[in-house]
Amino acid sequence: MQSRVAVLVALVVSLLIAGPAAAQPATVPADPLGPVRCYLAATRGSNLTQVQARQLCVGAIDESAAWCFAQVTDQGFADAQGIQLCAGATSLAPATCTAHLQTATGLDDASIVAYCAALPWPLVPLAGQSAPACVVAAHLHTWLPDANTVELCSGSTSDHPVACYVWGQTQTQLADQDLLDLCRPVGLYPYAP
């Protein structure tokens, strides 16, 4: 019995030392259409609302967040917990982390979610200097008013937000503001608890 407890303690300690969702790749090339691809994957076959799917997929680089969400909800986590776990996921690491902790520890779901979440801090829209190419592309390819163009392109480093927005118009039924929220550049906002 003591050896089993020792193995369990060693496993928990190794997971804690590794850090939350440590298996996520450090750099993954971003697909400019990633947020919309994620949104489409998240809304296929699930009961997520448009708002929940947007929350999950803001800043997504591909469908990883949607696939992660499907796995963690299959493990019994609530939709809100799945969104918290998988928003910003670049792999299935949060789902793998939750599965390991569920089977190897007595941690409650809230503790597992807090530990395994893909993002340590919330994503917020970027502000500041932006790529002029984004505004030019928005004027060429959209009917967005200037204020919405600035909102979409603020903090951009390329015209990717416009490509995302235009493709999202053809692939989803989202309103303009929802697409702006989904496709605009975001970054982590670290804060001290």
PDB file of C-alpha atoms in Angstrom:
ATOM      1  CA  MET A   1       0.000   0.000   0.000  1.00  0.00           C
ATOM      2  CA  GLN A   2       2.812   2.411   0.890  1.00  0.00           C
ATOM      3  CA  SER A   3       4.562   1.820  -2.446  1.00  0.00           C
ATOM      4  CA  ARG A   4       1.337   2.627  -4.322  1.00  0.00           C
ATOM      5  CA  VAL A   5       0.979   5.854  -2.337  1.00  0.00           C
ATOM      6  CA  ALA A   6       4.637   6.702  -3.035  1.00  0.00           C
ATOM      7  CA  VAL A   7       4.120   6.168  -6.772  1.00  0.00           C
ATOM      8  CA  LEU A   8       0.976   8.303  -6.686  1.00  0.00           C
ATOM      9  CA  VAL A   9       2.771  11.089  -4.807  1.00  0.00           C
ATOM     10  CA  ALA A  10       5.702  10.917  -7.250  1.00  0.00           C
ATOM     11  CA  LEU A  11       3.294  11.184 -10.201  1.00  0.00           C
ATOM     12  CA  VAL A  12       1.487  14.180  -8.719  1.00  0.00           C
ATOM     13  CA  VAL A  13       4.777  15.909  -7.869  1.00  0.00           C
ATOM     14  CA  SER A  14       6.114  15.351 -11.404  1.00  0.00           C
ATOM     15  CA  LEU A  15       2.932  16.782 -12.907  1.00  0.00           C
ATOM     16  CA  LEU A  16       3.083  19.796 -10.608  1.00  0.00           C
ATOM     17  CA  ILE A  17       6.734  20.451 -11.417  1.00  0.00           C
ATOM     18  CA  ALA A  18       6.060  20.189 -15.164  1.00  0.00           C
ATOM     19  CA  GLY A  19       3.491  22.971 -14.950  1.00  0.00           C
ATOM     20  CA  PRO A  20       0.009  23.296 -16.382  1.00  0.00           C
ATOM     21  CA  ALA A  21      -0.442  21.971 -19.883  1.00  0.00           C
ATOM     22  CA  ALA A  22       3.343  21.685 -20.151  1.00  0.00           C
ATOM     23  CA  ALA A  23       3.091  19.464 -23.206  1.00  0.00           C
ATOM     24  CA  GLN A  24       1.737  22.293 -25.372  1.00  0.00           C
ATOM     25  CA  PRO A  25       4.169  23.131 -28.178  1.00  0.00           C
ATOM     26  CA  ALA A  26       6.018  26.389 -27.541  1.00  0.00           C
ATOM     27  CA  THR A  27       5.692  27.692 -31.081  1.00  0.00           C
ATOM     28  CA  VAL A  28       3.112  26.560 -33.565  1.00  0.00           C
ATOM     29  CA  PRO A  29       2.599  28.337 -36.870  1.00  0.00           C
ATOM     30  CA  ALA A  30      -0.668  30.250 -36.771  1.00  0.00           C
ATOM     31  CA  ASP A  31      -3.297  29.779 -39.441  1.00  0.00           C
ATOM     32  CA  PRO A  32      -4.942  33.148 -40.157  1.00  0.00           C
ATOM     33  CA  LEU A  33      -8.244  31.274 -40.429  1.00  0.00           C
ATOM     34  CA  GLY A  34      -7.638  29.441 -37.145  1.00  0.00           C
ATOM     35  CA  PRO A  35     -10.333  31.195 -35.091  1.00  0.00           C
ATOM     36  CA  VAL A  36     -13.052  30.452 -37.663  1.00  0.00           C
ATOM     37  CA  ARG A  37     -11.829  26.860 -38.191  1.00  0.00           C
ATOM     38  CA  CYS A  38     -11.971  26.380 -34.428  1.00  0.00           C
ATOM     39  CA  TYR A  39     -15.444  27.926 -34.230  1.00  0.00           C
ATOM     40  CA  LEU A  40     -16.744  25.635 -36.971  1.00  0.00           C
ATOM     41  CA  ALA A  41     -15.240  22.556 -35.302  1.00  0.00           C
ATOM     42  CA  ALA A  42     -16.603  23.612 -31.898  1.00  0.00           C
ATOM     43  CA  THR A  43     -20.149  24.113 -33.131  1.00  0.00           C
ATOM     44  CA  ARG A  44     -20.349  20.864 -35.109  1.00  0.00           C
ATOM     45  CA  GLY A  45     -22.087  18.228 -33.055  1.00  0.00           C
ATOM     46  CA  SER A  46     -21.959  20.089 -29.761  1.00  0.00           C
ATOM     47  CA  ASN A  47     -24.485  22.095 -27.826  1.00  0.00           C
ATOM     48  CA  LEU A  48     -22.226  25.113 -27.462  1.00  0.00           C
ATOM     49  CA  THR A  49     -23.889  28.472 -27.961  1.00  0.00           C
ATOM     50  CA  GLN A  50     -22.357  30.971 -30.365  1.00  0.00           C
ATOM     51  CA  VAL A  51     -21.068  32.939 -27.385  1.00  0.00           C
ATOM     52  CA  GLN A  52     -19.416  29.870 -25.835  1.00  0.00           C
ATOM     53  CA  ALA A  53     -17.845  28.822 -29.148  1.00  0.00           C
ATOM     54  CA  ARG A  54     -16.456  32.345 -29.617  1.00  0.00           C
ATOM     55  CA  GLN A  55     -15.016  32.315 -26.081  1.00  0.00           C
ATOM     56  CA  LEU A  56     -13.337  29.007 -26.798  1.00  0.00           C
ATOM     57  CA  CYS A  57     -11.925  30.031 -30.177  1.00  0.00           C
ATOM     58  CA  VAL A  58     -10.761  33.640 -29.760  1.00  0.00           C
ATOM     59  CA  GLY A  59      -7.093  33.680 -30.705  1.00  0.00           C
ATOM     60  CA  ALA A  60      -7.119  30.044 -31.863  1.00  0.00           C
ATOM     61  CA  ILE A  61      -4.337  29.035 -34.207  1.00  0.00           C
ATOM     62  CA  ASP A  62      -6.241  25.984 -35.468  1.00  0.00           C
ATOM     63  CA  GLU A  63      -8.929  23.515 -34.327  1.00  0.00           C
ATOM     64  CA  SER A  64      -6.946  22.280 -31.293  1.00  0.00           C
ATOM     65  CA  ALA A  65      -9.093  24.172 -28.777  1.00  0.00           C
ATOM     66  CA  ALA A  66     -12.274  22.597 -30.209  1.00  0.00           C
ATOM     67  CA  TRP A  67     -10.778  19.086 -30.175  1.00  0.00           C
ATOM     68  CA  CYS A  68      -9.523  19.630 -26.628  1.00  0.00           C
ATOM     69  CA  PHE A  69     -12.985  20.818 -25.583  1.00  0.00           C
ATOM     70  CA  ALA A  70     -14.623  17.700 -27.041  1.00  0.00           C
ATOM     71  CA  GLN A  71     -12.244  15.456 -25.091  1.00  0.00           C
ATOM     72  CA  VAL A  72     -12.610  17.193 -21.729  1.00  0.00           C
ATOM     73  CA  THR A  73     -16.390  17.302 -21.933  1.00  0.00           C
ATOM     74  CA  ASP A  74     -16.318  13.570 -22.762  1.00  0.00           C
ATOM     75  CA  GLN A  75     -14.335  13.186 -19.524  1.00  0.00           C
ATOM     76  CA  GLY A  76     -17.260  14.725 -17.634  1.00  0.00           C
ATOM     77  CA  PHE A  77     -16.238  18.359 -17.331  1.00  0.00           C
ATOM     78  CA  ALA A  78     -18.977  20.991 -17.772  1.00  0.00           C
ATOM     79  CA  ASP A  79     -18.980  23.220 -20.858  1.00  0.00           C
ATOM     80  CA  ALA A  80     -17.756  26.244 -18.872  1.00  0.00           C
ATOM     81  CA  GLN A  81     -14.895  24.156 -17.451  1.00  0.00           C
ATOM     82  CA  GLY A  82     -14.060  22.881 -20.948  1.00  0.00           C
ATOM     83  CA  ILE A  83     -13.866  26.438 -22.248  1.00  0.00           C
ATOM     84  CA  GLN A  84     -11.635  27.464 -19.351  1.00  0.00           C
ATOM     85  CA  LEU A  85      -9.400  24.441 -19.926  1.00  0.00           C
ATOM     86  CA  CYS A  86      -9.119  24.593 -23.692  1.00  0.00           C
ATOM     87  CA  ALA A  87      -9.287  28.264 -24.726  1.00  0.00           C
ATOM     88  CA  GLY A  88      -5.917  28.979 -26.285  1.00  0.00           C
ATOM     89  CA  ALA A  89      -4.949  25.312 -26.562  1.00  0.00           C
ATOM     90  CA  THR A  90      -2.434  24.536 -29.294  1.00  0.00           C
ATOM     91  CA  SER A  91      -2.599  20.801 -28.668  1.00  0.00           C
ATOM     92  CA  LEU A  92      -4.562  18.248 -26.682  1.00  0.00           C
ATOM     93  CA  ALA A  93      -2.283  18.779 -23.669  1.00  0.00           C
ATOM     94  CA  PRO A  94      -5.008  20.199 -21.379  1.00  0.00           C
ATOM     95  CA  ALA A  95      -7.220  17.150 -22.067  1.00  0.00           C
ATOM     96  CA  THR A  96      -4.303  14.796 -21.468  1.00  0.00           C
ATOM     97  CA  CYS A  97      -3.474  16.629 -18.252  1.00  0.00           C
ATOM     98  CA  THR A  98      -7.059  16.344 -16.973  1.00  0.00           C
ATOM     99  CA  ALA A  99      -7.242  12.643 -17.827  1.00  0.00           C
ATOM    100  CA  HIS A 100      -4.006  11.944 -15.929  1.00  0.00           C
ATOM    101  CA  LEU A 101      -5.063  13.927 -12.879  1.00  0.00           C
ATOM    102  CA  GLN A 102      -8.556  12.395 -12.823  1.00  0.00           C
ATOM    103  CA  THR A 103      -7.180   8.859 -12.780  1.00  0.00           C
ATOM    104  CA  ALA A 104      -4.078   9.419 -10.634  1.00  0.00           C
ATOM    105  CA  THR A 105      -5.232  11.867  -7.975  1.00  0.00           C
ATOM    106  CA  GLY A 106      -8.141  12.743  -5.773  1.00  0.00           C
ATOM    107  CA  LEU A 107      -8.192  16.360  -6.942  1.00  0.00           C
ATOM    108  CA  ASP A 108     -11.610  17.904  -7.477  1.00  0.00           C
ATOM    109  CA  ASP A 109     -12.623  19.164 -10.923  1.00  0.00           C
ATOM    110  CA  ALA A 110     -12.070  22.838 -10.061  1.00  0.00           C
ATOM    111  CA  SER A 111      -8.474  22.145  -8.981  1.00  0.00           C
ATOM    112  CA  ILE A 112      -7.830  20.088 -12.109  1.00  0.00           C
ATOM    113  CA  VAL A 113      -9.236  22.846 -14.321  1.00  0.00           C
ATOM    114  CA  ALA A 114      -7.142  25.494 -12.588  1.00  0.00           C
ATOM    115  CA  TYR A 115      -4.014  23.404 -12.983  1.00  0.00           C
ATOM    116  CA  CYS A 116      -4.461  22.065 -16.531  1.00  0.00           C
ATOM    117  CA  ALA A 117      -5.855  25.175 -18.278  1.00  0.00           C
ATOM    118  CA  ALA A 118      -4.016  26.009 -21.498  1.00  0.00           C
ATOM    119  CA  LEU A 119      -3.788  29.704 -20.652  1.00  0.00           C
ATOM    120  CA  PRO A 120      -2.324  31.050 -17.422  1.00  0.00           C
ATOM    121  CA  TRP A 121      -3.978  34.448 -17.975  1.00  0.00           C
ATOM    122  CA  PRO A 122      -6.939  35.721 -19.990  1.00  0.00           C
ATOM    123  CA  LEU A 123      -6.649  36.772 -23.617  1.00  0.00           C
ATOM    124  CA  VAL A 124      -7.355  40.431 -24.319  1.00  0.00           C
ATOM    125  CA  PRO A 125      -7.535  42.405 -27.575  1.00  0.00           C
ATOM    126  CA  LEU A 126      -4.192  43.922 -28.544  1.00  0.00           C
ATOM    127  CA  ALA A 127      -3.785  47.652 -28.934  1.00  0.00           C
ATOM    128  CA  GLY A 128      -1.054  49.870 -30.215  1.00  0.00           C
ATOM    129  CA  GLN A 129       0.935  50.040 -33.395  1.00  0.00           C
ATOM    130  CA  SER A 130      -0.503  47.845 -36.110  1.00  0.00           C
ATOM    131  CA  ALA A 131       0.262  46.709 -39.645  1.00  0.00           C
ATOM    132  CA  PRO A 132      -1.033  49.174 -42.252  1.00  0.00           C
ATOM    133  CA  ALA A 133      -1.547  46.186 -44.580  1.00  0.00           C
ATOM    134  CA  CYS A 134      -4.435  45.087 -42.357  1.00  0.00           C
ATOM    135  CA  VAL A 135      -6.341  48.354 -42.777  1.00  0.00           C
ATOM    136  CA  VAL A 136      -5.650  48.393 -46.526  1.00  0.00           C
ATOM    137  CA  ALA A 137      -6.918  44.803 -46.860  1.00  0.00           C
ATOM    138  CA  ALA A 138     -10.023  45.647 -44.813  1.00  0.00           C
ATOM    139  CA  HIS A 139     -10.820  48.576 -47.102  1.00  0.00           C
ATOM    140  CA  LEU A 140     -10.300  46.416 -50.198  1.00  0.00           C
ATOM    141  CA  HIS A 141     -12.157  43.286 -49.063  1.00  0.00           C
ATOM    142  CA  THR A 142     -14.831  44.357 -46.566  1.00  0.00           C
ATOM    143  CA  TRP A 143     -17.572  46.928 -46.121  1.00  0.00           C
ATOM    144  CA  LEU A 144     -16.584  47.570 -42.530  1.00  0.00           C
ATOM    145  CA  PRO A 145     -16.902  51.126 -41.216  1.00  0.00           C
ATOM    146  CA  ASP A 146     -13.598  52.745 -40.240  1.00  0.00           C
ATOM    147  CA  ALA A 147     -14.186  52.236 -36.509  1.00  0.00           C
ATOM    148  CA  ASN A 148     -14.689  48.484 -37.040  1.00  0.00           C
ATOM    149  CA  THR A 149     -11.660  48.307 -39.323  1.00  0.00           C
ATOM    150  CA  VAL A 150      -9.528  49.866 -36.589  1.00  0.00           C
ATOM    151  CA  GLU A 151     -11.023  47.440 -34.046  1.00  0.00           C
ATOM    152  CA  LEU A 152     -10.251  44.449 -36.275  1.00  0.00           C
ATOM    153  CA  CYS A 153      -6.714  45.539 -37.128  1.00  0.00           C
ATOM    154  CA  SER A 154      -5.538  47.043 -33.833  1.00  0.00           C
ATOM    155  CA  GLY A 155      -2.400  45.239 -32.708  1.00  0.00           C
ATOM    156  CA  SER A 156      -2.089  43.277 -35.957  1.00  0.00           C
ATOM    157  CA  THR A 157       1.240  42.323 -37.499  1.00  0.00           C
ATOM    158  CA  SER A 158      -0.255  41.354 -40.866  1.00  0.00           C
ATOM    159  CA  ASP A 159      -3.523  41.288 -42.771  1.00  0.00           C
ATOM    160  CA  HIS A 160      -4.478  37.944 -41.142  1.00  0.00           C
ATOM    161  CA  PRO A 161      -7.396  39.405 -39.140  1.00  0.00           C
ATOM    162  CA  VAL A 162      -9.023  40.502 -42.417  1.00  0.00           C
ATOM    163  CA  ALA A 163      -8.517  37.077 -44.007  1.00  0.00           C
ATOM    164  CA  CYS A 164     -10.150  35.515 -40.933  1.00  0.00           C
ATOM    165  CA  TYR A 165     -13.051  37.976 -40.987  1.00  0.00           C
ATOM    166  CA  VAL A 166     -13.734  37.568 -44.736  1.00  0.00           C
ATOM    167  CA  TRP A 167     -13.584  33.775 -44.574  1.00  0.00           C
ATOM    168  CA  GLY A 168     -15.773  33.796 -41.475  1.00  0.00           C
ATOM    169  CA  GLN A 169     -18.435  35.730 -43.382  1.00  0.00           C
ATOM    170  CA  THR A 170     -18.635  32.932 -45.940  1.00  0.00           C
ATOM    171  CA  GLN A 171     -18.446  30.034 -43.470  1.00  0.00           C
ATOM    172  CA  THR A 172     -20.573  31.145 -40.506  1.00  0.00           C
ATOM    173  CA  GLN A 173     -23.757  32.977 -39.703  1.00  0.00           C
ATOM    174  CA  LEU A 174     -22.020  35.157 -37.131  1.00  0.00           C
ATOM    175  CA  ALA A 175     -22.869  38.846 -36.943  1.00  0.00           C
ATOM    176  CA  ASP A 176     -20.148  41.334 -37.883  1.00  0.00           C
ATOM    177  CA  GLN A 177     -19.325  42.218 -34.255  1.00  0.00           C
ATOM    178  CA  ASP A 178     -19.016  38.534 -33.369  1.00  0.00           C
ATOM    179  CA  LEU A 179     -16.590  37.985 -36.250  1.00  0.00           C
ATOM    180  CA  LEU A 180     -14.619  41.057 -35.191  1.00  0.00           C
ATOM    181  CA  ASP A 181     -14.347  39.611 -31.676  1.00  0.00           C
ATOM    182  CA  LEU A 182     -13.309  36.211 -33.034  1.00  0.00           C
ATOM    183  CA  CYS A 183     -10.736  37.429 -35.573  1.00  0.00           C
ATOM    184  CA  ARG A 184      -9.010  40.437 -33.996  1.00  0.00           C
ATOM    185  CA  PRO A 185      -5.510  39.957 -32.562  1.00  0.00           C
ATOM    186  CA  VAL A 186      -5.357  38.984 -28.905  1.00  0.00           C
ATOM    187  CA  GLY A 187      -2.602  38.410 -26.390  1.00  0.00           C
ATOM    188  CA  LEU A 188      -2.148  37.238 -22.821  1.00  0.00           C
ATOM    189  CA  TYR A 189      -2.776  39.750 -20.081  1.00  0.00           C
ATOM    190  CA  PRO A 190      -0.720  38.670 -17.080  1.00  0.00           C
ATOM    191  CA  TYR A 191      -1.927  39.874 -13.732  1.00  0.00           C
ATOM    192  CA  ALA A 192      -1.092  39.131 -10.151  1.00  0.00           C
ATOM    193  CA  PRO A 193      -3.893  37.381  -8.259  1.00  0.00           C
TER     194      PRO A 193
END
